[in-house]
PDB file of C-alpha atoms and ligand atoms in Angstrom:
ATOM      1  CA  MET A   1     111.507  57.446   4.324  1.00  0.00           C
ATOM      2  CA  ILE A   2     109.384  54.289   4.531  1.00  0.00           C
ATOM      3  CA  LYS A   3     106.656  54.295   1.882  1.00  0.00           C
ATOM      4  CA  LYS A   4     105.325  50.741   1.987  1.00  0.00           C
ATOM      5  CA  CYS A   5     102.874  49.344   4.444  1.00  0.00           C
ATOM      6  CA  LEU A   6     101.669  45.743   4.514  1.00  0.00           C
ATOM      7  CA  PHE A   7      98.204  44.746   5.700  1.00  0.00           C
ATOM      8  CA  PRO A   8      97.877  41.023   6.423  1.00  0.00           C
ATOM      9  CA  ALA A   9      94.132  40.557   5.962  1.00  0.00           C
ATOM     10  CA  ALA A  10      93.727  36.925   5.048  1.00  0.00           C
ATOM     11  CA  GLY A  11      92.468  35.608   8.395  1.00  0.00           C
ATOM     12  CA  TYR A  12      89.052  33.994   8.624  1.00  0.00           C
ATOM     13  CA  GLY A  13      87.816  36.137  11.550  1.00  0.00           C
ATOM     14  CA  THR A  14      86.021  33.170  13.067  1.00  0.00           C
ATOM     15  CA  ARG A  15      85.201  35.111  16.224  1.00  0.00           C
ATOM     16  CA  PHE A  16      82.779  37.183  14.147  1.00  0.00           C
ATOM     17  CA  LEU A  17      80.858  34.332  12.540  1.00  0.00           C
ATOM     18  CA  PRO A  18      78.287  34.319  11.058  1.00  0.00           C
ATOM     19  CA  ALA A  19      79.069  37.892   9.816  1.00  0.00           C
ATOM     20  CA  THR A  20      82.495  36.855   8.526  1.00  0.00           C
ATOM     21  CA  LYS A  21      81.015  33.982   6.520  1.00  0.00           C
ATOM     22  CA  SER A  22      80.408  36.504   3.751  1.00  0.00           C
ATOM     23  CA  ILE A  23      82.067  39.787   4.904  1.00  0.00           C
ATOM     24  CA  PRO A  24      85.821  40.114   5.473  1.00  0.00           C
ATOM     25  CA  LYS A  25      86.524  40.951   9.105  1.00  0.00           C
ATOM     26  CA  GLU A  26      88.492  43.988   7.921  1.00  0.00           C
ATOM     27  CA  MET A  27      85.308  45.388   6.318  1.00  0.00           C
ATOM     28  CA  LEU A  28      83.277  45.369   9.538  1.00  0.00           C
ATOM     29  CA  PRO A  29      82.497  49.002  10.309  1.00  0.00           C
ATOM     30  CA  ILE A  30      83.271  50.935  13.447  1.00  0.00           C
ATOM     31  CA  VAL A  31      80.349  53.383  13.190  1.00  0.00           C
ATOM     32  CA  ASN A  32      80.248  53.781   9.382  1.00  0.00           C
ATOM     33  CA  LYS A  33      83.880  53.274   8.421  1.00  0.00           C
ATOM     34  CA  PRO A  34      85.409  49.830   7.723  1.00  0.00           C
ATOM     35  CA  LEU A  35      88.227  48.749  10.044  1.00  0.00           C
ATOM     36  CA  ILE A  36      90.759  48.575   7.241  1.00  0.00           C
ATOM     37  CA  GLN A  37      90.154  52.191   6.250  1.00  0.00           C
ATOM     38  CA  TYR A  38      91.149  53.370   9.727  1.00  0.00           C
ATOM     39  CA  GLY A  39      94.433  51.470   9.283  1.00  0.00           C
ATOM     40  CA  VAL A  40      95.084  52.823   5.784  1.00  0.00           C
ATOM     41  CA  GLU A  41      94.432  56.373   7.036  1.00  0.00           C
ATOM     42  CA  GLU A  42      96.952  55.849   9.826  1.00  0.00           C
ATOM     43  CA  ALA A  43      99.552  54.589   7.319  1.00  0.00           C
ATOM     44  CA  ALA A  44      98.898  57.401   4.835  1.00  0.00           C
ATOM     45  CA  ASP A  45      99.157  59.993   7.623  1.00  0.00           C
ATOM     46  CA  ALA A  46     102.588  58.548   8.407  1.00  0.00           C
ATOM     47  CA  GLY A  47     103.602  58.985   4.740  1.00  0.00           C
ATOM     48  CA  MET A  48     103.257  55.275   3.914  1.00  0.00           C
ATOM     49  CA  THR A  49     101.274  55.578   0.736  1.00  0.00           C
ATOM     50  CA  ASP A  50     102.199  52.275  -0.985  1.00  0.00           C
ATOM     51  CA  ILE A  51      99.547  50.051   0.524  1.00  0.00           C
ATOM     52  CA  ALA A  52     100.086  46.304   0.086  1.00  0.00           C
ATOM     53  CA  ILE A  53      97.275  44.031   1.209  1.00  0.00           C
ATOM     54  CA  VAL A  54      97.502  40.259   1.720  1.00  0.00           C
ATOM     55  CA  THR A  55      94.056  38.799   1.162  1.00  0.00           C
ATOM     56  CA  GLY A  56      92.452  35.413   0.629  1.00  0.00           C
ATOM     57  CA  ARG A  57      89.264  33.867  -0.662  1.00  0.00           C
ATOM     58  CA  GLY A  58      86.156  36.006  -0.148  1.00  0.00           C
ATOM     59  CA  LYS A  59      88.018  39.260   0.457  1.00  0.00           C
ATOM     60  CA  HIS A  60      87.020  41.128  -2.737  1.00  0.00           C
ATOM     61  CA  ALA A  61      85.095  43.728  -0.744  1.00  0.00           C
ATOM     62  CA  ILE A  62      88.427  45.198   0.436  1.00  0.00           C
ATOM     63  CA  GLU A  63      89.507  45.841  -3.165  1.00  0.00           C
ATOM     64  CA  ASP A  64      86.114  47.344  -3.982  1.00  0.00           C
ATOM     65  CA  LEU A  65      86.393  49.803  -1.080  1.00  0.00           C
ATOM     66  CA  PHE A  66      89.511  51.391  -2.565  1.00  0.00           C
ATOM     67  CA  ASP A  67      88.207  51.494  -6.126  1.00  0.00           C
ATOM     68  CA  ASN A  68      85.776  53.728  -7.994  1.00  0.00           C
ATOM     69  CA  ASN A  69      82.070  52.961  -7.802  1.00  0.00           C
ATOM     70  CA  ARG A  70      80.467  55.238 -10.385  1.00  0.00           C
ATOM     71  CA  ILE A  71      76.887  54.234  -9.555  1.00  0.00           C
ATOM     72  CA  ILE A  72      77.190  55.067  -5.847  1.00  0.00           C
ATOM     73  CA  GLU A  73      79.179  58.208  -6.606  1.00  0.00           C
ATOM     74  CA  ALA A  74      76.485  59.418  -9.011  1.00  0.00           C
ATOM     75  CA  ALA A  75      73.812  58.668  -6.416  1.00  0.00           C
ATOM     76  CA  VAL A  76      75.363  60.842  -3.694  1.00  0.00           C
ATOM     77  CA  ASN A  77      77.010  63.596  -5.748  1.00  0.00           C
ATOM     78  CA  GLY A  78      75.519  66.953  -4.870  1.00  0.00           C
ATOM     79  CA  THR A  79      73.766  65.581  -1.754  1.00  0.00           C
ATOM     80  CA  ASP A  80      74.699  65.947   1.908  1.00  0.00           C
ATOM     81  CA  LYS A  81      76.068  62.398   1.781  1.00  0.00           C
ATOM     82  CA  GLU A  82      78.818  63.273  -0.711  1.00  0.00           C
ATOM     83  CA  SER A  83      81.194  64.140   2.130  1.00  0.00           C
ATOM     84  CA  LEU A  84      80.948  60.586   3.472  1.00  0.00           C
ATOM     85  CA  LEU A  85      83.135  59.423   0.591  1.00  0.00           C
ATOM     86  CA  GLU A  86      85.669  62.260   0.918  1.00  0.00           C
ATOM     87  CA  GLU A  87      88.183  60.400   3.061  1.00  0.00           C
ATOM     88  CA  THR A  88      88.033  57.218   0.967  1.00  0.00           C
ATOM     89  CA  ASN A  89      88.495  59.299  -2.179  1.00  0.00           C
ATOM     90  CA  ARG A  90      91.476  61.086  -0.632  1.00  0.00           C
ATOM     91  CA  LEU A  91      93.125  57.718   0.064  1.00  0.00           C
ATOM     92  CA  MET A  92      92.423  56.592  -3.494  1.00  0.00           C
ATOM     93  CA  ARG A  93      94.099  59.763  -4.794  1.00  0.00           C
ATOM     94  CA  THR A  94      97.140  59.702  -2.531  1.00  0.00           C
ATOM     95  CA  CYS A  95      97.862  55.961  -2.137  1.00  0.00           C
ATOM     96  CA  THR A  96      98.570  53.050  -4.437  1.00  0.00           C
ATOM     97  CA  PHE A  97      96.992  49.700  -3.605  1.00  0.00           C
ATOM     98  CA  SER A  98      98.383  46.303  -4.480  1.00  0.00           C
ATOM     99  CA  TYR A  99      97.145  42.870  -3.500  1.00  0.00           C
ATOM    100  CA  THR A 100      98.378  39.359  -3.211  1.00  0.00           C
ATOM    101  CA  ARG A 101      96.859  36.223  -1.726  1.00  0.00           C
ATOM    102  CA  GLN A 102      98.025  34.034   1.095  1.00  0.00           C
ATOM    103  CA  LYS A 103      97.479  30.524  -0.235  1.00  0.00           C
ATOM    104  CA  GLU A 104      96.834  28.807   3.097  1.00  0.00           C
ATOM    105  CA  MET A 105      96.047  30.216   6.538  1.00  0.00           C
ATOM    106  CA  LYS A 106      99.396  29.321   8.031  1.00  0.00           C
ATOM    107  CA  GLY A 107      99.640  32.223  10.462  1.00  0.00           C
ATOM    108  CA  LEU A 108     100.664  35.867  10.593  1.00  0.00           C
ATOM    109  CA  GLY A 109     104.323  35.111   9.847  1.00  0.00           C
ATOM    110  CA  ASP A 110     103.334  33.265   6.679  1.00  0.00           C
ATOM    111  CA  ALA A 111     100.937  36.089   5.696  1.00  0.00           C
ATOM    112  CA  ILE A 112     103.777  38.615   6.006  1.00  0.00           C
ATOM    113  CA  LEU A 113     106.050  36.359   3.949  1.00  0.00           C
ATOM    114  CA  SER A 114     103.303  36.182   1.289  1.00  0.00           C
ATOM    115  CA  GLY A 115     103.591  39.964   1.015  1.00  0.00           C
ATOM    116  CA  GLU A 116     107.291  39.878   0.044  1.00  0.00           C
ATOM    117  CA  PRO A 117     106.669  40.280  -3.732  1.00  0.00           C
ATOM    118  CA  LEU A 118     104.747  43.507  -2.996  1.00  0.00           C
ATOM    119  CA  ILE A 119     107.344  44.859  -0.552  1.00  0.00           C
ATOM    120  CA  GLY A 120     110.755  43.945  -1.968  1.00  0.00           C
ATOM    121  CA  ASN A 121     113.986  44.752  -0.184  1.00  0.00           C
ATOM    122  CA  LEU A 122     113.192  47.872   1.861  1.00  0.00           C
ATOM    123  CA  PRO A 123     111.955  48.401   5.420  1.00  0.00           C
ATOM    124  CA  PHE A 124     108.165  48.497   5.675  1.00  0.00           C
ATOM    125  CA  GLY A 125     105.292  49.031   8.066  1.00  0.00           C
ATOM    126  CA  VAL A 126     102.802  46.347   9.047  1.00  0.00           C
ATOM    127  CA  VAL A 127      99.272  47.064  10.214  1.00  0.00           C
ATOM    128  CA  LEU A 128      96.840  44.486  11.598  1.00  0.00           C
ATOM    129  CA  ALA A 129      93.638  46.344  10.877  1.00  0.00           C
ATOM    130  CA  ASP A 130      91.720  44.576  13.620  1.00  0.00           C
ATOM    131  CA  ASP A 131      93.910  46.406  16.141  1.00  0.00           C
ATOM    132  CA  LEU A 132      92.332  49.846  15.783  1.00  0.00           C
ATOM    133  CA  CYS A 133      94.730  52.478  17.112  1.00  0.00           C
ATOM    134  CA  THR A 134      94.208  56.140  17.775  1.00  0.00           C
ATOM    135  CA  GLY A 135      96.883  58.643  18.745  1.00  0.00           C
ATOM    136  CA  GLU A 136      96.590  61.202  21.527  1.00  0.00           C
ATOM    137  CA  HIS A 137      94.629  64.369  20.775  1.00  0.00           C
ATOM    138  CA  GLY A 138      96.416  66.429  18.114  1.00  0.00           C
ATOM    139  CA  ARG A 139      99.463  64.129  18.084  1.00  0.00           C
ATOM    140  CA  ASP A 140     100.982  61.615  15.701  1.00  0.00           C
ATOM    141  CA  GLY A 141      99.296  58.282  15.061  1.00  0.00           C
ATOM    142  CA  ILE A 142     101.071  55.106  16.211  1.00  0.00           C
ATOM    143  CA  LEU A 143     102.835  54.364  12.893  1.00  0.00           C
ATOM    144  CA  ALA A 144     104.108  57.959  12.641  1.00  0.00           C
ATOM    145  CA  GLN A 145     105.496  57.654  16.188  1.00  0.00           C
ATOM    146  CA  MET A 146     107.181  54.367  15.281  1.00  0.00           C
ATOM    147  CA  LEU A 147     108.750  55.864  12.140  1.00  0.00           C
ATOM    148  CA  LYS A 148     110.530  58.458  14.277  1.00  0.00           C
ATOM    149  CA  ILE A 149     111.981  55.674  16.388  1.00  0.00           C
ATOM    150  CA  TYR A 150     113.020  53.738  13.297  1.00  0.00           C
ATOM    151  CA  GLU A 151     114.881  56.807  12.037  1.00  0.00           C
ATOM    152  CA  GLN A 152     116.984  56.739  15.218  1.00  0.00           C
ATOM    153  CA  HIS A 153     117.592  52.994  15.552  1.00  0.00           C
ATOM    154  CA  HIS A 154     117.332  51.524  12.023  1.00  0.00           C
ATOM    155  CA  CYS A 155     116.106  48.131  13.195  1.00  0.00           C
ATOM    156  CA  SER A 156     112.736  46.421  13.525  1.00  0.00           C
ATOM    157  CA  ILE A 157     110.340  48.277  15.822  1.00  0.00           C
ATOM    158  CA  ILE A 158     107.331  46.641  17.470  1.00  0.00           C
ATOM    159  CA  ALA A 159     104.503  48.416  19.257  1.00  0.00           C
ATOM    160  CA  ILE A 160     103.676  47.171  22.747  1.00  0.00           C
ATOM    161  CA  GLU A 161     101.248  47.914  25.501  1.00  0.00           C
ATOM    162  CA  GLU A 162     100.883  46.770  29.102  1.00  0.00           C
ATOM    163  CA  VAL A 163      98.165  44.164  29.552  1.00  0.00           C
ATOM    164  CA  PRO A 164      96.752  42.616  32.735  1.00  0.00           C
ATOM    165  CA  GLU A 165      98.787  39.589  33.840  1.00  0.00           C
ATOM    166  CA  GLN A 166      95.824  37.232  33.311  1.00  0.00           C
ATOM    167  CA  ASP A 167      95.703  38.244  29.615  1.00  0.00           C
ATOM    168  CA  THR A 168      99.375  37.668  28.729  1.00  0.00           C
ATOM    169  CA  HIS A 169      98.600  34.218  27.294  1.00  0.00           C
ATOM    170  CA  LYS A 170      96.697  35.897  24.418  1.00  0.00           C
ATOM    171  CA  TYR A 171      99.685  37.888  23.118  1.00  0.00           C
ATOM    172  CA  GLY A 172     103.305  37.832  22.059  1.00  0.00           C
ATOM    173  CA  ILE A 173     105.135  39.068  25.167  1.00  0.00           C
ATOM    174  CA  VAL A 174     108.513  40.833  25.192  1.00  0.00           C
ATOM    175  CA  SER A 175     111.118  41.401  27.845  1.00  0.00           C
ATOM    176  CA  GLY A 176     114.125  43.672  27.619  1.00  0.00           C
ATOM    177  CA  VAL A 177     116.065  46.656  28.901  1.00  0.00           C
ATOM    178  CA  GLU A 178     114.344  50.042  29.043  1.00  0.00           C
ATOM    179  CA  ILE A 179     116.773  52.359  27.215  1.00  0.00           C
ATOM    180  CA  GLU A 180     114.494  55.417  27.345  1.00  0.00           C
ATOM    181  CA  PRO A 181     111.109  55.872  28.967  1.00  0.00           C
ATOM    182  CA  GLY A 182     108.760  53.551  27.062  1.00  0.00           C
ATOM    183  CA  LEU A 183     111.499  52.237  24.745  1.00  0.00           C
ATOM    184  CA  TYR A 184     112.957  48.739  25.278  1.00  0.00           C
ATOM    185  CA  ARG A 185     115.851  46.916  23.653  1.00  0.00           C
ATOM    186  CA  VAL A 186     114.220  43.500  23.315  1.00  0.00           C
ATOM    187  CA  GLU A 187     116.087  40.549  24.861  1.00  0.00           C
ATOM    188  CA  ASP A 188     113.446  37.886  24.596  1.00  0.00           C
ATOM    189  CA  MET A 189     109.925  37.314  23.355  1.00  0.00           C
ATOM    190  CA  VAL A 190     107.480  34.489  23.641  1.00  0.00           C
ATOM    191  CA  GLU A 191     104.271  33.902  21.715  1.00  0.00           C
ATOM    192  CA  LYS A 192     101.200  33.280  23.888  1.00  0.00           C
ATOM    193  CA  PRO A 193     103.099  32.158  27.039  1.00  0.00           C
ATOM    194  CA  GLN A 194     101.411  29.224  28.727  1.00  0.00           C
ATOM    195  CA  GLY A 195     103.160  29.491  32.102  1.00  0.00           C
ATOM    196  CA  THR A 196     104.530  32.602  33.777  1.00  0.00           C
ATOM    197  CA  ALA A 197     105.042  35.398  31.242  1.00  0.00           C
ATOM    198  CA  PRO A 198     108.403  37.229  31.183  1.00  0.00           C
ATOM    199  CA  SER A 199     106.570  40.581  31.512  1.00  0.00           C
ATOM    200  CA  ASN A 200     103.178  42.142  30.854  1.00  0.00           C
ATOM    201  CA  LEU A 201     104.409  43.981  27.730  1.00  0.00           C
ATOM    202  CA  ALA A 202     102.256  42.679  24.871  1.00  0.00           C
ATOM    203  CA  ILE A 203     102.958  43.074  21.163  1.00  0.00           C
ATOM    204  CA  ILE A 204     100.088  44.743  19.316  1.00  0.00           C
ATOM    205  CA  GLY A 205      99.364  44.954  15.608  1.00  0.00           C
ATOM    206  CA  ARG A 206     101.858  47.587  14.470  1.00  0.00           C
ATOM    207  CA  TYR A 207     105.374  46.821  13.277  1.00  0.00           C
ATOM    208  CA  ILE A 208     108.171  48.382  11.305  1.00  0.00           C
ATOM    209  CA  LEU A 209     110.221  45.529   9.882  1.00  0.00           C
ATOM    210  CA  THR A 210     113.566  45.384   8.142  1.00  0.00           C
ATOM    211  CA  PRO A 211     113.432  43.230   4.989  1.00  0.00           C
ATOM    212  CA  ASP A 212     115.792  40.544   6.304  1.00  0.00           C
ATOM    213  CA  ILE A 213     112.645  39.357   8.119  1.00  0.00           C
ATOM    214  CA  PHE A 214     111.593  37.569   4.896  1.00  0.00           C
ATOM    215  CA  ASP A 215     114.608  35.217   4.886  1.00  0.00           C
ATOM    216  CA  LEU A 216     114.099  34.601   8.569  1.00  0.00           C
ATOM    217  CA  LEU A 217     110.421  33.800   8.018  1.00  0.00           C
ATOM    218  CA  ARG A 218     111.327  31.364   5.235  1.00  0.00           C
ATOM    219  CA  ASP A 219     113.431  29.471   7.789  1.00  0.00           C
ATOM    220  CA  THR A 220     110.846  29.659  10.586  1.00  0.00           C
ATOM    221  CA  PRO A 221     108.953  26.413  11.226  1.00  0.00           C
ATOM    222  CA  ALA A 222     105.385  26.476  12.500  1.00  0.00           C
ATOM    223  CA  GLY A 223     105.322  27.396  16.191  1.00  0.00           C
ATOM    224  CA  ALA A 224     102.558  28.141  18.694  1.00  0.00           C
ATOM    225  CA  GLY A 225      99.156  26.953  17.460  1.00  0.00           C
ATOM    226  CA  GLY A 226     100.784  25.232  14.451  1.00  0.00           C
ATOM    227  CA  GLU A 227     101.178  28.646  12.741  1.00  0.00           C
ATOM    228  CA  VAL A 228     104.269  30.467  11.437  1.00  0.00           C
ATOM    229  CA  GLN A 229     104.740  33.119  14.098  1.00  0.00           C
ATOM    230  CA  ILE A 230     106.224  36.541  13.356  1.00  0.00           C
ATOM    231  CA  THR A 231     107.567  36.564  16.943  1.00  0.00           C
ATOM    232  CA  ASP A 232     109.792  33.556  16.162  1.00  0.00           C
ATOM    233  CA  ALA A 233     111.375  35.380  13.204  1.00  0.00           C
ATOM    234  CA  LEU A 234     111.724  38.588  15.234  1.00  0.00           C
ATOM    235  CA  LYS A 235     113.524  36.589  17.910  1.00  0.00           C
ATOM    236  CA  SER A 236     116.251  35.828  15.354  1.00  0.00           C
ATOM    237  CA  GLN A 237     116.613  39.563  14.726  1.00  0.00           C
ATOM    238  CA  ILE A 238     117.311  40.282  18.409  1.00  0.00           C
ATOM    239  CA  ASN A 239     120.984  39.284  18.051  1.00  0.00           C
ATOM    240  CA  ASN A 240     121.174  40.315  14.446  1.00  0.00           C
ATOM    241  CA  GLY A 241     120.347  43.999  14.013  1.00  0.00           C
ATOM    242  CA  GLY A 242     118.281  44.247  17.183  1.00  0.00           C
ATOM    243  CA  VAL A 243     114.601  44.811  17.890  1.00  0.00           C
ATOM    244  CA  ILE A 244     113.124  47.793  19.729  1.00  0.00           C
ATOM    245  CA  ALA A 245     109.778  47.627  21.515  1.00  0.00           C
ATOM    246  CA  TYR A 246     107.875  50.884  21.840  1.00  0.00           C
ATOM    247  CA  LYS A 247     105.133  51.648  24.306  1.00  0.00           C
ATOM    248  CA  PHE A 248     103.086  53.858  22.017  1.00  0.00           C
ATOM    249  CA  ARG A 249     101.163  56.970  23.028  1.00  0.00           C
ATOM    250  CA  GLY A 250      97.499  56.521  22.315  1.00  0.00           C
ATOM    251  CA  ARG A 251      94.851  53.899  22.563  1.00  0.00           C
ATOM    252  CA  ARG A 252      94.274  50.502  20.983  1.00  0.00           C
ATOM    253  CA  PHE A 253      91.040  48.609  20.573  1.00  0.00           C
ATOM    254  CA  ASP A 254      91.197  44.861  19.922  1.00  0.00           C
ATOM    255  CA  CYS A 255      88.502  44.798  17.258  1.00  0.00           C
ATOM    256  CA  GLY A 256      89.257  41.131  16.551  1.00  0.00           C
ATOM    257  CA  SER A 257      87.228  40.414  19.713  1.00  0.00           C
ATOM    258  CA  ILE A 258      83.560  41.244  20.236  1.00  0.00           C
ATOM    259  CA  HIS A 259      84.342  43.138  23.455  1.00  0.00           C
ATOM    260  CA  GLY A 260      86.999  45.368  21.835  1.00  0.00           C
ATOM    261  CA  PHE A 261      84.809  45.911  18.777  1.00  0.00           C
ATOM    262  CA  VAL A 262      81.920  47.175  20.907  1.00  0.00           C
ATOM    263  CA  GLU A 263      84.296  49.343  22.973  1.00  0.00           C
ATOM    264  CA  ALA A 264      85.710  50.913  19.794  1.00  0.00           C
ATOM    265  CA  THR A 265      82.214  51.487  18.413  1.00  0.00           C
ATOM    266  CA  ASN A 266      81.152  53.301  21.588  1.00  0.00           C
ATOM    267  CA  TYR A 267      84.377  55.328  21.676  1.00  0.00           C
ATOM    268  CA  PHE A 268      84.232  56.453  18.047  1.00  0.00           C
ATOM    269  CA  TYR A 269      80.521  57.095  18.189  1.00  0.00           C
ATOM    270  CA  SER A 270      80.805  59.326  21.242  1.00  0.00           C
ATOM    271  CA  HIS A 271      83.938  61.123  20.003  1.00  0.00           C
ATOM    272  CA  PHE A 272      83.104  61.621  16.364  1.00  0.00           C
ATOM    273  CA  SER A 273      79.432  60.908  15.699  1.00  0.00           C
ATOM    274  CA  ALA A 274      77.450  62.648  18.423  1.00  0.00           C
ATOM    275  CA  SER A 275      74.397  63.117  16.226  1.00  0.00           C
ATOM    276  CA  ASP A 276      72.226  60.669  14.333  1.00  0.00           C
ATOM    277  CA  SER A 277      73.076  62.166  10.972  1.00  0.00           C
ATOM    278  CA  PRO A 278      75.749  60.196   9.133  1.00  0.00           C
ATOM    279  CA  ARG A 279      79.170  61.765   9.146  1.00  0.00           C
ATOM    280  CA  GLN A 280      82.732  60.850   8.618  1.00  0.00           C
ATOM    281  CA  PRO A 281      84.241  59.354  11.789  1.00  0.00           C
ATOM    282  CA  GLY A 282      87.360  61.422  12.424  1.00  0.00           C
ATOM    283  CA  ARG A 283      90.936  60.273  12.336  1.00  0.00           C
ATOM    284  CA  ALA A 284      92.837  59.754  15.557  1.00  0.00           C
ATOM    285  CA  ASP A 285      91.653  62.102  18.317  1.00  0.00           C
ATOM    286  CA  ASN A 286      92.091  65.216  16.271  1.00  0.00           C
ATOM    287  CA  SER A 287      88.504  66.355  16.275  1.00  0.00           C
ATOM    288  CA  ALA A 288      87.774  65.465  19.910  1.00  0.00           C
TER     289      ALA A 288
HETATM  290  P1  UTP B 301      93.910  36.655  14.114  1.00  0.00           P
HETATM  291  O1  UTP B 301      94.777  35.920  15.064  1.00  0.00           O
HETATM  292  O2  UTP B 301      93.020  37.705  14.691  1.00  0.00           O
HETATM  293  O3  UTP B 301      93.081  35.605  13.289  1.00  0.00           O
HETATM  294  O4  UTP B 301      94.854  37.310  13.028  1.00  0.00           O
HETATM  295  P2  UTP B 301      91.788  35.796  12.399  1.00  0.00           P
HETATM  296  O5  UTP B 301      91.664  34.598  11.536  1.00  0.00           O
HETATM  297  O6  UTP B 301      91.836  37.105  11.679  1.00  0.00           O
HETATM  298  O7  UTP B 301      90.580  35.875  13.442  1.00  0.00           O
HETATM  299  P3  UTP B 301      89.903  34.739  14.355  1.00  0.00           P
HETATM  300  O8  UTP B 301      90.859  34.446  15.476  1.00  0.00           O
HETATM  301  O9  UTP B 301      89.610  33.520  13.497  1.00  0.00           O
HETATM  302  O10 UTP B 301      88.631  35.389  14.844  1.00  0.00           O
HETATM  303  C1  UTP B 301      95.587  38.491  13.256  1.00  0.00           C
HETATM  304  C2  UTP B 301      95.838  39.175  11.928  1.00  0.00           C
HETATM  305  O11 UTP B 301      96.653  38.351  11.094  1.00  0.00           O
HETATM  306  C3  UTP B 301      95.987  38.091   9.861  1.00  0.00           C
HETATM  307  C4  UTP B 301      94.517  38.346  10.135  1.00  0.00           C
HETATM  308  O12 UTP B 301      93.855  38.720   8.923  1.00  0.00           O
HETATM  309  C5  UTP B 301      94.571  39.488  11.160  1.00  0.00           C
HETATM  310  O13 UTP B 301      94.780  40.744  10.513  1.00  0.00           O
HETATM  311  N1  UTP B 301      96.271  36.686   9.472  1.00  0.00           N
HETATM  312  C6  UTP B 301      96.265  35.704  10.415  1.00  0.00           C
HETATM  313  C7  UTP B 301      96.534  36.401   8.152  1.00  0.00           C
HETATM  314  O14 UTP B 301      96.532  37.304   7.264  1.00  0.00           O
HETATM  315  N2  UTP B 301      96.812  35.107   7.811  1.00  0.00           N
HETATM  316  C8  UTP B 301      96.815  34.107   8.730  1.00  0.00           C
HETATM  317  O15 UTP B 301      97.108  32.926   8.353  1.00  0.00           O
HETATM  318  C9  UTP B 301      96.537  34.417  10.067  1.00  0.00           C
END
């Protein structure tokens, strides 16, 4: 049973300036719920209740979200707005939250390595909160689906989705052998391919990683874009334990981009917030 889930959340979110000058990207709301809360709900629903968050300067608002705020609580208690805090309160009851800082923005691989003291020597989930994922109606979320695959294969699992060929240069791209429908034994991966991509299977922001990844990351020099890339460390795992890529069932919104953020907002508004009165945007597609 994997209990720990790491949230690298130290990035600057420059695509959302000026908002991200003073608000962490992970706190931008889709309807009225911050992006990071959607991710923590997905992890908690998969039984990963030890939440480890890698932050940086100016990210205090994330810690405040998952902490008591007696003044606000007193203001809404007994009113019709009390229910808006229900889900956040449930997470605070059922999860533990720990934080560490990434000292320099040296890339996702370095952010994951910064989380090692919070994770230790056990397999763990990773969620990039700006990839907002929702499972199919009434079904498991993406992390819960990935856990089932981990239980069969006991190696690192990465979530993938097909992207248009002209977009492959924005992603880590995998190629491999399809061992079951939608499940690939990875043979190669390349971060943001400049020329022809080996496939159109793009890595998205959900991983289950085995803890040997930390030693591999320590030995990984900066790669594409001068950043320490998680794909480079995962490449070393291909011949050493193996890596499985999983075409998840559900939908992903790239909320790190303005286009994906607006798409997600429209989707969650129309599925979960059909009226003007504030309400709790639902989890996954379960209330659709
Ligand atoms: P992005 O590539 O989206 O970068 O990071 P960013 O800084 O958040 O956003 P832009 O491109 O400037 O708009 C993907 C994920 O990896 C984390 C980010 O917080 C995000 O969750 N990350 C990235 C780190 O934690 N540290 C890093 O050094 C880089």
